[in-house]
XYZ file of N, CA, C and O in Angstrom:
232
model
N 47.282 -128.049 60.926
C 48.314 -127.408 60.154
C 48.794 -128.320 59.031
O 48.937 -127.886 57.902
N 49.025 -129.584 59.356
C 49.516 -130.498 58.342
C 48.405 -131.353 57.757
O 48.663 -132.360 57.118
N 47.170 -130.967 57.956
C 46.051 -131.749 57.449
C 46.004 -131.754 55.928
O 45.431 -132.662 55.337
N 46.606 -130.774 55.298
C 46.582 -130.754 53.838
C 47.495 -131.830 53.243
O 47.374 -132.157 52.077
N 48.373 -132.424 54.043
C 49.253 -133.466 53.550
C 48.690 -134.862 53.764
O 49.220 -135.837 53.256
N 47.594 -134.960 54.499
C 46.958 -136.250 54.737
C 46.129 -136.629 53.516
O 45.457 -135.797 52.917
N 46.172 -137.915 53.180
C 45.386 -138.351 52.039
C 43.933 -138.544 52.457
O 43.633 -138.906 53.584
N 43.048 -138.312 51.541
C 41.620 -138.456 51.778
C 41.210 -139.885 51.435
O 41.298 -140.287 50.270
N 40.774 -140.674 52.407
C 40.416 -142.065 52.113
C 39.213 -142.173 51.177
O 39.141 -143.098 50.377
N 38.297 -141.221 51.242
C 37.144 -141.249 50.336
C 37.579 -141.068 48.890
O 37.056 -141.732 47.991
N 38.521 -140.191 48.670
C 38.995 -139.944 47.313
C 39.642 -141.204 46.746
O 39.400 -141.573 45.594
N 40.428 -141.874 47.563
C 41.095 -143.100 47.141
C 40.071 -144.201 46.846
O 40.183 -144.901 45.844
N 39.059 -144.321 47.701
C 38.031 -145.340 47.487
C 37.194 -145.046 46.245
O 36.850 -145.970 45.499
N 36.870 -143.780 46.039
C 36.092 -143.429 44.837
C 36.877 -143.728 43.561
O 36.311 -144.210 42.574
N 38.163 -143.448 43.593
C 39.003 -143.726 42.430
C 39.049 -145.231 42.169
O 38.934 -145.682 41.024
N 39.190 -146.015 43.223
C 39.204 -147.462 43.105
C 37.861 -147.987 42.601
O 37.806 -148.878 41.756
N 36.782 -147.414 43.109
C 35.430 -147.813 42.702
C 35.225 -147.558 41.216
O 34.741 -148.419 40.483
N 35.599 -146.372 40.750
C 35.442 -146.036 39.336
C 36.305 -146.931 38.453
O 35.881 -147.330 37.365
N 37.505 -147.263 38.914
C 38.376 -148.146 38.142
C 37.764 -149.540 38.027
O 37.820 -150.167 36.954
N 37.177 -150.036 39.118
C 36.534 -151.355 39.099
C 35.347 -151.364 38.149
O 35.133 -152.328 37.412
N 34.564 -150.292 38.155
C 33.417 -150.228 37.251
C 33.862 -150.219 35.794
O 33.248 -150.866 34.941
N 34.928 -149.502 35.520
C 35.430 -149.462 34.150
C 35.986 -150.827 33.733
O 35.752 -151.291 32.612
N 36.696 -151.475 34.649
C 37.224 -152.813 34.375
C 36.083 -153.799 34.117
O 36.152 -154.628 33.210
N 35.012 -153.683 34.892
C 33.848 -154.546 34.711
C 33.185 -154.296 33.365
O 32.766 -155.235 32.684
N 33.112 -153.030 32.972
C 32.516 -152.692 31.680
C 33.295 -153.335 30.536
O 32.718 -153.899 29.614
N 34.622 -153.286 30.616
C 35.442 -153.878 29.563
C 35.286 -155.395 29.530
O 35.275 -155.997 28.451
N 35.156 -156.009 30.696
C 34.942 -157.450 30.748
C 33.592 -157.808 30.129
O 33.480 -158.789 29.386
N 32.581 -157.005 30.404
C 31.258 -157.264 29.856
C 31.259 -157.110 28.341
O 30.691 -157.926 27.627
N 31.901 -156.078 27.861
C 31.969 -155.869 26.411
C 32.761 -156.964 25.720
O 32.520 -157.258 24.557
N 33.717 -157.540 26.446
C 34.499 -158.632 25.886
C 33.774 -159.970 25.943
O 34.271 -160.970 25.427
N 32.624 -160.006 26.590
C 31.830 -161.215 26.653
C 32.147 -162.111 27.837
O 31.647 -163.229 27.912
N 32.958 -161.646 28.753
C 33.336 -162.449 29.917
C 32.420 -162.077 31.086
O 32.754 -161.257 31.930
N 31.278 -162.727 31.144
C 30.254 -162.373 32.120
C 30.653 -162.779 33.536
O 30.332 -162.086 34.500
N 31.365 -163.878 33.681
C 31.796 -164.297 35.019
C 32.727 -163.273 35.642
O 32.595 -162.915 36.811
N 33.694 -162.814 34.874
C 34.617 -161.796 35.373
C 33.866 -160.500 35.653
O 34.131 -159.829 36.650
N 32.930 -160.174 34.783
C 32.112 -158.974 34.979
C 31.385 -159.019 36.317
O 31.412 -158.049 37.080
N 30.761 -160.147 36.612
C 30.001 -160.239 37.864
C 30.922 -160.229 39.079
O 30.592 -159.652 40.121
N 32.094 -160.842 38.957
C 33.057 -160.850 40.067
C 33.560 -159.436 40.355
O 33.600 -159.008 41.509
N 33.914 -158.717 39.321
C 34.429 -157.351 39.485
C 33.326 -156.422 39.986
O 33.573 -155.544 40.821
N 32.095 -156.626 39.513
C 30.981 -155.813 39.968
C 30.729 -156.035 41.462
O 30.440 -155.081 42.201
N 30.865 -157.270 41.922
C 30.705 -157.561 43.351
C 31.779 -156.858 44.168
O 31.504 -156.317 45.249
N 33.015 -156.839 43.659
C 34.099 -156.129 44.347
C 33.799 -154.629 44.399
O 34.059 -153.971 45.413
N 33.263 -154.100 43.305
C 32.925 -152.677 43.256
C 31.822 -152.354 44.262
O 31.856 -151.294 44.903
N 30.875 -153.247 44.436
C 29.805 -153.026 45.400
C 30.340 -153.009 46.830
O 29.854 -152.239 47.663
N 31.336 -153.831 47.119
C 31.953 -153.813 48.448
C 32.616 -152.462 48.704
O 32.522 -151.898 49.797
N 33.297 -151.955 47.691
C 33.950 -150.652 47.813
C 32.897 -149.566 48.010
O 33.069 -148.653 48.814
N 31.776 -149.679 47.300
C 30.705 -148.691 47.417
C 30.123 -148.680 48.820
O 29.822 -147.606 49.371
N 29.983 -149.846 49.443
C 29.463 -149.868 50.813
C 30.448 -149.212 51.774
O 30.027 -148.528 52.716
N 31.752 -149.385 51.541
C 32.756 -148.717 52.362
C 32.646 -147.202 52.219
O 32.742 -146.457 53.200
N 32.444 -146.748 50.987
C 32.297 -145.316 50.725
C 31.070 -144.786 51.457
O 31.122 -143.744 52.119
N 29.959 -145.508 51.370
C 28.729 -145.082 52.038
C 28.896 -145.020 53.552
O 28.407 -144.099 54.195
N 29.602 -146.000 54.109
C 29.834 -146.009 55.551
C 30.688 -144.821 55.994
O 30.405 -144.179 57.008
N 31.731 -144.516 55.240
C 32.587 -143.383 55.579
C 31.841 -142.058 55.458
O 32.029 -141.153 56.271
N 31.012 -141.940 54.427
C 30.228 -140.710 54.254
C 29.218 -140.552 55.382
O 28.985 -139.448 55.862
N 28.628 -141.652 55.806
C 27.663 -141.584 56.905
C 28.348 -141.213 58.213
O 27.794 -140.473 59.028
N 29.552 -141.721 58.416
C 30.296 -141.400 59.634
C 30.763 -139.940 59.640
O 30.900 -139.336 60.699
N 30.982 -139.386 58.470
C 31.454 -138.002 58.378
C 30.342 -137.004 58.690
O 30.619 -135.868 59.060
N 29.098 -137.432 58.548
C 27.977 -136.495 58.764
C 27.637 -136.350 60.193
O 27.901 -136.804 61.122
């Protein structure tokens, strides 16, 4: 009944993942390759969490 008020963890993770990718893109365009690689690694961690949750949902 109240399931519509629960937040979707996948939606939150996807939003965070997309934000990290965009942040990494801006760092790369600015020439800061170290920051780009650090942010990309963080985004990959989020992506593995997303994949794990999707696999558990199936």
